[in-house]
């Protein structure tokens, strides 16, 4: 059935059980003694009787037994047999166990004079006993030469141990109580000793610690005294590791085993793996070398014959390499004809971290993430893969549309390949730079590691930036009264937004500013009236306006400006007022009087402020809010700057007290509205004009009497004085400069001396200047429009 494999390796019974047939079961071994019956194998029995129960590097149970072990039938030191009971049960209590009886037979006849075996749990030495007889004539002399032997019991084997604490002579039965096993066969005597017993000693030989039991086996008959050296010495370390190999060193010459070192001669050195002799080690990349002091075996990590096993330590993935070695060294020396020295050694490396790597093989042109995760040994499997915080088993991942598969790597390792489309909803997408998308795949792997199936977690983040976004291009045009911008709506509000200055241009802002937004399935069409908020007037002259409207395309997240959309056109306009953010006012006033007036003689409040350009029907003025007699007042959250365009009438000569003119009355009030919070004292604008409605709004209010006939108007007699106090008794002299602090009151008296019943006095505008020239600037208003 393949459950049991057995063989004879030199002088050792060797059994291997198939672990696959023992999965989920429990087993025990019994040694079947033909006289006593079955004896349960335990650790104490194993080391004393020459048994080893262990596992090979693949996890299969291994049983080894010396042919000189307890309960082994021995025929003439050449034929050996041992029967083992293998009990298998589904319960740890071993109830309802099934017993398989397995007899083994081995033959071994090529005994050396001395054979030493260093097993995992015991040391064994066997020595030939075919020594020549000693005659009675020499017995007295022999005994006197060896006083310790005089007390040896007659026809009874005794053992004498020599250790740093002294000499100890005990019987074989007492030695068995201490864990030793001693017996003799037809032609040999053997001693089996545990490691690190009280009678042992540890000494260093050529840098290797050796566990040594120095003993003499003694047997006395009437005519014969046998003294047999049963000293045994075995290495307990000598293993070293690098990142790529392990080395096992054993001393070439062991002084306690070779008394006359000058006569030592190495005859043969063999190495083996898993109980099998390796004839040509170099073919498997093994290195077997020796010199006068050492025999060394070097094995590359991961070499054939051993096993790499995955493991987790402190949350870190790594590997452990194990291999079962043996070394057989045969030598001769003057004291012994031949010594065969065998050491069986199972070696396991320390934990070696092997941090897995994530290899990004993404194919941008295919819009496909391809991520390799490795390298792992075959004993690692994928349990779940979490993408975008959603865990998937491999089957669920395949069903969702992910592609997951294993791929072989070099050195008998493997990796896991994951393929995910850029367009998968679990892929994070971020608009970056000008026209690129950064696709991010967040992965969390959960792996089952090693035969213990320990869970291992590893996270990875894979990014790919692709230039797959086309920036929109705007188209502009104009009609007689409007500017138009047509902008593609793709990506709008997702990748980018439109900004007017620093203000987000949404529907509310557009409507508030007087724009007319319209959309279809692909585009936004923005209609901007010529005199709407946000229009930039690049050039304003007589009856001509060059206007521009700008909208910034900015990234949604970073507010980075990608490009400006602009439309610029020339307009013809006969009458307009433009209030610039820097306080400049430009007015094109139209003549609408009958009879016509000379527009070159129009002026502002400050009569020195004449039109820049004019013709028969229009006059163009350009001035600052702090000049030309411009007044200011607050109204709600606005500051209103006001001036007036008027006409200097021509007075006809005459002696009458009445003033006669043929010119019509012409007055146009110019108003500019600005948000008060966007100005400082004296009209110095502090805010960036792009942070608010870019311009003030203005109106012109005509105050002319448009008549079809000439109008004669009387010049009234009006007198004004400034009183020194509230009593209005004492006044300042006319044309005198009056100095006042800003907090002091001004007592003003204005008197109409005309006695006509048709005349009434209204105080319209009153202001203070810094000089005797009433039209000088700056000026501070006391009353405006009464």
PDB file of N, CA and C in Angstrom, residues 145-207:
ATOM      1  N   UNK A 145      49.894  -4.938  37.670  1.00  0.00           N
ATOM      2  CA  UNK A 145      50.084  -3.744  36.835  1.00  0.00           C
ATOM      3  C   UNK A 145      48.815  -2.909  36.746  1.00  0.00           C
ATOM      4  N   UNK A 146      47.703  -3.557  36.933  1.00  0.00           N
ATOM      5  CA  UNK A 146      46.433  -2.833  36.859  1.00  0.00           C
ATOM      6  C   UNK A 146      45.659  -3.039  38.151  1.00  0.00           C
ATOM      7  N   UNK A 147      45.979  -2.282  39.178  1.00  0.00           N
ATOM      8  CA  UNK A 147      45.329  -2.507  40.473  1.00  0.00           C
ATOM      9  C   UNK A 147      43.807  -2.391  40.402  1.00  0.00           C
ATOM     10  N   UNK A 148      43.295  -1.539  39.485  1.00  0.00           N
ATOM     11  CA  UNK A 148      41.847  -1.350  39.443  1.00  0.00           C
ATOM     12  C   UNK A 148      41.113  -2.620  39.054  1.00  0.00           C
ATOM     13  N   UNK A 149      41.810  -3.517  38.389  1.00  0.00           N
ATOM     14  CA  UNK A 149      41.133  -4.722  37.908  1.00  0.00           C
ATOM     15  C   UNK A 149      41.063  -5.811  38.957  1.00  0.00           C
ATOM     16  N   UNK A 150      41.769  -5.664  40.079  1.00  0.00           N
ATOM     17  CA  UNK A 150      41.809  -6.734  41.063  1.00  0.00           C
ATOM     18  C   UNK A 150      40.436  -6.976  41.687  1.00  0.00           C
ATOM     19  N   UNK A 151      39.590  -5.930  41.652  1.00  0.00           N
ATOM     20  CA  UNK A 151      38.272  -6.075  42.268  1.00  0.00           C
ATOM     21  C   UNK A 151      37.183  -6.420  41.266  1.00  0.00           C
ATOM     22  N   UNK A 152      37.570  -6.685  40.023  1.00  0.00           N
ATOM     23  CA  UNK A 152      36.574  -7.040  39.028  1.00  0.00           C
ATOM     24  C   UNK A 152      35.954  -8.381  39.384  1.00  0.00           C
ATOM     25  N   UNK A 153      34.638  -8.377  39.357  1.00  0.00           N
ATOM     26  CA  UNK A 153      33.938  -9.613  39.722  1.00  0.00           C
ATOM     27  C   UNK A 153      34.251 -10.714  38.720  1.00  0.00           C
ATOM     28  N   UNK A 154      34.261 -11.944  39.218  1.00  0.00           N
ATOM     29  CA  UNK A 154      34.594 -13.098  38.406  1.00  0.00           C
ATOM     30  C   UNK A 154      33.457 -13.394  37.441  1.00  0.00           C
ATOM     31  N   UNK A 155      33.776 -13.538  36.166  1.00  0.00           N
ATOM     32  CA  UNK A 155      32.844 -13.852  35.096  1.00  0.00           C
ATOM     33  C   UNK A 155      31.650 -12.868  35.055  1.00  0.00           C
ATOM     34  N   UNK A 156      31.954 -11.568  35.202  1.00  0.00           N
ATOM     35  CA  UNK A 156      30.926 -10.532  35.161  1.00  0.00           C
ATOM     36  C   UNK A 156      31.508  -9.262  34.528  1.00  0.00           C
ATOM     37  N   UNK A 157      30.806  -8.746  33.529  1.00  0.00           N
ATOM     38  CA  UNK A 157      31.261  -7.508  32.892  1.00  0.00           C
ATOM     39  C   UNK A 157      31.021  -6.310  33.807  1.00  0.00           C
ATOM     40  N   UNK A 158      32.059  -5.508  33.889  1.00  0.00           N
ATOM     41  CA  UNK A 158      31.936  -4.267  34.643  1.00  0.00           C
ATOM     42  C   UNK A 158      32.490  -3.113  33.783  1.00  0.00           C
ATOM     43  N   UNK A 159      32.049  -1.909  34.120  1.00  0.00           N
ATOM     44  CA  UNK A 159      32.461  -0.726  33.352  1.00  0.00           C
ATOM     45  C   UNK A 159      33.157   0.242  34.283  1.00  0.00           C
ATOM     46  N   UNK A 160      34.251   0.833  33.778  1.00  0.00           N
ATOM     47  CA  UNK A 160      34.945   1.862  34.538  1.00  0.00           C
ATOM     48  C   UNK A 160      34.941   3.149  33.709  1.00  0.00           C
ATOM     49  N   UNK A 161      34.320   4.208  34.252  1.00  0.00           N
ATOM     50  CA  UNK A 161      34.243   5.507  33.585  1.00  0.00           C
ATOM     51  C   UNK A 161      35.284   6.443  34.179  1.00  0.00           C
ATOM     52  N   UNK A 162      35.958   7.163  33.323  1.00  0.00           N
ATOM     53  CA  UNK A 162      36.935   8.157  33.751  1.00  0.00           C
ATOM     54  C   UNK A 162      36.427   9.522  33.304  1.00  0.00           C
ATOM     55  N   UNK A 163      36.210  10.407  34.278  1.00  0.00           N
ATOM     56  CA  UNK A 163      35.686  11.747  33.984  1.00  0.00           C
ATOM     57  C   UNK A 163      36.458  12.749  34.826  1.00  0.00           C
ATOM     58  N   UNK A 164      36.270  14.037  34.606  1.00  0.00           N
ATOM     59  CA  UNK A 164      36.986  15.041  35.417  1.00  0.00           C
ATOM     60  C   UNK A 164      36.733  14.888  36.910  1.00  0.00           C
ATOM     61  N   UNK A 165      35.622  14.264  37.279  1.00  0.00           N
ATOM     62  CA  UNK A 165      35.318  14.096  38.708  1.00  0.00           C
ATOM     63  C   UNK A 165      35.977  12.861  39.304  1.00  0.00           C
ATOM     64  N   UNK A 166      36.618  12.062  38.476  1.00  0.00           N
ATOM     65  CA  UNK A 166      37.300  10.864  38.976  1.00  0.00           C
ATOM     66  C   UNK A 166      36.890   9.615  38.223  1.00  0.00           C
ATOM     67  N   UNK A 167      37.241   8.459  38.828  1.00  0.00           N
ATOM     68  CA  UNK A 167      36.927   7.165  38.213  1.00  0.00           C
ATOM     69  C   UNK A 167      35.731   6.548  38.916  1.00  0.00           C
ATOM     70  N   UNK A 168      34.907   5.874  38.118  1.00  0.00           N
ATOM     71  CA  UNK A 168      33.718   5.222  38.667  1.00  0.00           C
ATOM     72  C   UNK A 168      33.600   3.837  38.033  1.00  0.00           C
ATOM     73  N   UNK A 169      33.535   2.773  38.903  1.00  0.00           N
ATOM     74  CA  UNK A 169      33.382   1.409  38.406  1.00  0.00           C
ATOM     75  C   UNK A 169      32.008   0.914  38.816  1.00  0.00           C
ATOM     76  N   UNK A 170      31.212   0.503  37.815  1.00  0.00           N
ATOM     77  CA  UNK A 170      29.854   0.055  38.105  1.00  0.00           C
ATOM     78  C   UNK A 170      29.572  -1.193  37.284  1.00  0.00           C
ATOM     79  N   UNK A 171      28.544  -1.890  37.711  1.00  0.00           N
ATOM     80  CA  UNK A 171      28.133  -3.088  36.977  1.00  0.00           C
ATOM     81  C   UNK A 171      27.286  -2.674  35.774  1.00  0.00           C
ATOM     82  N   UNK A 172      27.090  -3.611  34.895  1.00  0.00           N
ATOM     83  CA  UNK A 172      26.305  -3.334  33.694  1.00  0.00           C
ATOM     84  C   UNK A 172      24.867  -2.984  34.064  1.00  0.00           C
ATOM     85  N   UNK A 173      24.313  -3.677  35.045  1.00  0.00           N
ATOM     86  CA  UNK A 173      22.926  -3.408  35.438  1.00  0.00           C
ATOM     87  C   UNK A 173      22.789  -2.014  36.030  1.00  0.00           C
ATOM     88  N   UNK A 174      23.790  -1.596  36.773  1.00  0.00           N
ATOM     89  CA  UNK A 174      23.741  -0.232  37.318  1.00  0.00           C
ATOM     90  C   UNK A 174      23.925   0.805  36.207  1.00  0.00           C
ATOM     91  N   UNK A 175      24.754   0.475  35.242  1.00  0.00           N
ATOM     92  CA  UNK A 175      24.947   1.396  34.111  1.00  0.00           C
ATOM     93  C   UNK A 175      23.646   1.575  33.338  1.00  0.00           C
ATOM     94  N   UNK A 176      22.846   0.490  33.230  1.00  0.00           N
ATOM     95  CA  UNK A 176      21.578   0.589  32.519  1.00  0.00           C
ATOM     96  C   UNK A 176      20.641   1.566  33.220  1.00  0.00           C
ATOM     97  N   UNK A 177      20.733   1.590  34.551  1.00  0.00           N
ATOM     98  CA  UNK A 177      19.884   2.526  35.293  1.00  0.00           C
ATOM     99  C   UNK A 177      20.275   3.984  35.005  1.00  0.00           C
ATOM    100  N   UNK A 178      21.526   4.188  34.603  1.00  0.00           N
ATOM    101  CA  UNK A 178      22.003   5.544  34.285  1.00  0.00           C
ATOM    102  C   UNK A 178      21.777   5.901  32.820  1.00  0.00           C
ATOM    103  N   UNK A 179      21.117   4.999  32.044  1.00  0.00           N
ATOM    104  CA  UNK A 179      20.825   5.280  30.652  1.00  0.00           C
ATOM    105  C   UNK A 179      21.796   4.652  29.684  1.00  0.00           C
ATOM    106  N   UNK A 180      22.774   3.867  30.195  1.00  0.00           N
ATOM    107  CA  UNK A 180      23.730   3.196  29.319  1.00  0.00           C
ATOM    108  C   UNK A 180      23.195   1.830  28.926  1.00  0.00           C
ATOM    109  N   UNK A 181      23.746   1.323  27.852  1.00  0.00           N
ATOM    110  CA  UNK A 181      23.433  -0.043  27.449  1.00  0.00           C
ATOM    111  C   UNK A 181      24.749  -0.720  27.071  1.00  0.00           C
ATOM    112  N   UNK A 182      25.038  -1.852  27.726  1.00  0.00           N
ATOM    113  CA  UNK A 182      26.270  -2.592  27.435  1.00  0.00           C
ATOM    114  C   UNK A 182      25.905  -4.058  27.235  1.00  0.00           C
ATOM    115  N   UNK A 183      26.536  -4.669  26.236  1.00  0.00           N
ATOM    116  CA  UNK A 183      26.316  -6.100  26.033  1.00  0.00           C
ATOM    117  C   UNK A 183      27.427  -6.620  25.149  1.00  0.00           C
ATOM    118  N   UNK A 184      27.494  -7.922  25.101  1.00  0.00           N
ATOM    119  CA  UNK A 184      28.470  -8.554  24.208  1.00  0.00           C
ATOM    120  C   UNK A 184      27.733  -9.546  23.327  1.00  0.00           C
ATOM    121  N   UNK A 185      28.243  -9.676  22.107  1.00  0.00           N
ATOM    122  CA  UNK A 185      27.694 -10.655  21.175  1.00  0.00           C
ATOM    123  C   UNK A 185      28.739 -11.731  20.986  1.00  0.00           C
ATOM    124  N   UNK A 186      28.553 -12.511  19.931  1.00  0.00           N
ATOM    125  CA  UNK A 186      29.496 -13.606  19.694  1.00  0.00           C
ATOM    126  C   UNK A 186      30.911 -13.097  19.568  1.00  0.00           C
ATOM    127  N   UNK A 187      31.105 -11.966  18.898  1.00  0.00           N
ATOM    128  CA  UNK A 187      32.481 -11.507  18.649  1.00  0.00           C
ATOM    129  C   UNK A 187      32.696 -10.045  18.990  1.00  0.00           C
ATOM    130  N   UNK A 188      31.697  -9.390  19.591  1.00  0.00           N
ATOM    131  CA  UNK A 188      31.852  -7.959  19.819  1.00  0.00           C
ATOM    132  C   UNK A 188      31.302  -7.565  21.194  1.00  0.00           C
ATOM    133  N   UNK A 189      31.800  -6.437  21.645  1.00  0.00           N
ATOM    134  CA  UNK A 189      31.303  -5.783  22.856  1.00  0.00           C
ATOM    135  C   UNK A 189      30.867  -4.375  22.443  1.00  0.00           C
ATOM    136  N   UNK A 190      29.731  -3.933  22.925  1.00  0.00           N
ATOM    137  CA  UNK A 190      29.293  -2.580  22.559  1.00  0.00           C
ATOM    138  C   UNK A 190      28.795  -1.849  23.788  1.00  0.00           C
ATOM    139  N   UNK A 191      28.956  -0.512  23.702  1.00  0.00           N
ATOM    140  CA  UNK A 191      28.460   0.387  24.747  1.00  0.00           C
ATOM    141  C   UNK A 191      27.671   1.503  24.052  1.00  0.00           C
ATOM    142  N   UNK A 192      26.484   1.736  24.583  1.00  0.00           N
ATOM    143  CA  UNK A 192      25.662   2.812  24.059  1.00  0.00           C
ATOM    144  C   UNK A 192      25.427   3.807  25.190  1.00  0.00           C
ATOM    145  N   UNK A 193      25.690   5.073  24.917  1.00  0.00           N
ATOM    146  CA  UNK A 193      25.629   6.092  25.973  1.00  0.00           C
ATOM    147  C   UNK A 193      24.780   7.268  25.509  1.00  0.00           C
ATOM    148  N   UNK A 194      24.028   7.887  26.408  1.00  0.00           N
ATOM    149  CA  UNK A 194      23.296   9.110  26.056  1.00  0.00           C
ATOM    150  C   UNK A 194      24.252  10.312  26.020  1.00  0.00           C
ATOM    151  N   UNK A 195      23.830  11.345  25.332  1.00  0.00           N
ATOM    152  CA  UNK A 195      24.616  12.583  25.341  1.00  0.00           C
ATOM    153  C   UNK A 195      24.483  13.275  26.697  1.00  0.00           C
ATOM    154  N   UNK A 196      25.560  13.922  27.112  1.00  0.00           N
ATOM    155  CA  UNK A 196      25.570  14.799  28.281  1.00  0.00           C
ATOM    156  C   UNK A 196      25.181  14.068  29.574  1.00  0.00           C
ATOM    157  N   UNK A 197      25.678  12.854  29.731  1.00  0.00           N
ATOM    158  CA  UNK A 197      25.456  12.134  30.990  1.00  0.00           C
ATOM    159  C   UNK A 197      26.430  12.657  32.045  1.00  0.00           C
ATOM    160  N   UNK A 198      26.227  12.219  33.285  1.00  0.00           N
ATOM    161  CA  UNK A 198      27.115  12.670  34.369  1.00  0.00           C
ATOM    162  C   UNK A 198      28.538  12.183  34.190  1.00  0.00           C
ATOM    163  N   UNK A 199      28.686  11.063  33.483  1.00  0.00           N
ATOM    164  CA  UNK A 199      30.014  10.485  33.315  1.00  0.00           C
ATOM    165  C   UNK A 199      30.728  11.020  32.055  1.00  0.00           C
ATOM    166  N   UNK A 200      30.042  11.914  31.333  1.00  0.00           N
ATOM    167  CA  UNK A 200      30.623  12.416  30.095  1.00  0.00           C
ATOM    168  C   UNK A 200      31.338  13.739  30.331  1.00  0.00           C
ATOM    169  N   UNK A 201      32.067  14.148  29.330  1.00  0.00           N
ATOM    170  CA  UNK A 201      32.808  15.400  29.387  1.00  0.00           C
ATOM    171  C   UNK A 201      32.730  16.039  28.003  1.00  0.00           C
ATOM    172  N   UNK A 202      32.736  17.357  27.980  1.00  0.00           N
ATOM    173  CA  UNK A 202      32.733  18.084  26.704  1.00  0.00           C
ATOM    174  C   UNK A 202      34.070  18.788  26.556  1.00  0.00           C
ATOM    175  N   UNK A 203      34.709  18.530  25.442  1.00  0.00           N
ATOM    176  CA  UNK A 203      35.982  19.186  25.151  1.00  0.00           C
ATOM    177  C   UNK A 203      35.961  19.669  23.714  1.00  0.00           C
ATOM    178  N   UNK A 204      36.773  20.675  23.428  1.00  0.00           N
ATOM    179  CA  UNK A 204      36.804  21.234  22.086  1.00  0.00           C
ATOM    180  C   UNK A 204      37.970  20.636  21.314  1.00  0.00           C
ATOM    181  N   UNK A 205      37.665  20.139  20.135  1.00  0.00           N
ATOM    182  CA  UNK A 205      38.669  19.569  19.253  1.00  0.00           C
ATOM    183  C   UNK A 205      38.595  20.322  17.922  1.00  0.00           C
ATOM    184  N   UNK A 206      39.647  21.016  17.608  1.00  0.00           N
ATOM    185  CA  UNK A 206      39.727  21.764  16.348  1.00  0.00           C
ATOM    186  C   UNK A 206      38.516  22.672  16.168  1.00  0.00           C
ATOM    187  N   UNK A 207      38.108  23.326  17.257  1.00  0.00           N
ATOM    188  CA  UNK A 207      37.003  24.266  17.183  1.00  0.00           C
ATOM    189  C   UNK A 207      35.633  23.651  17.257  1.00  0.00           C
TER     190      UNK A 207
END
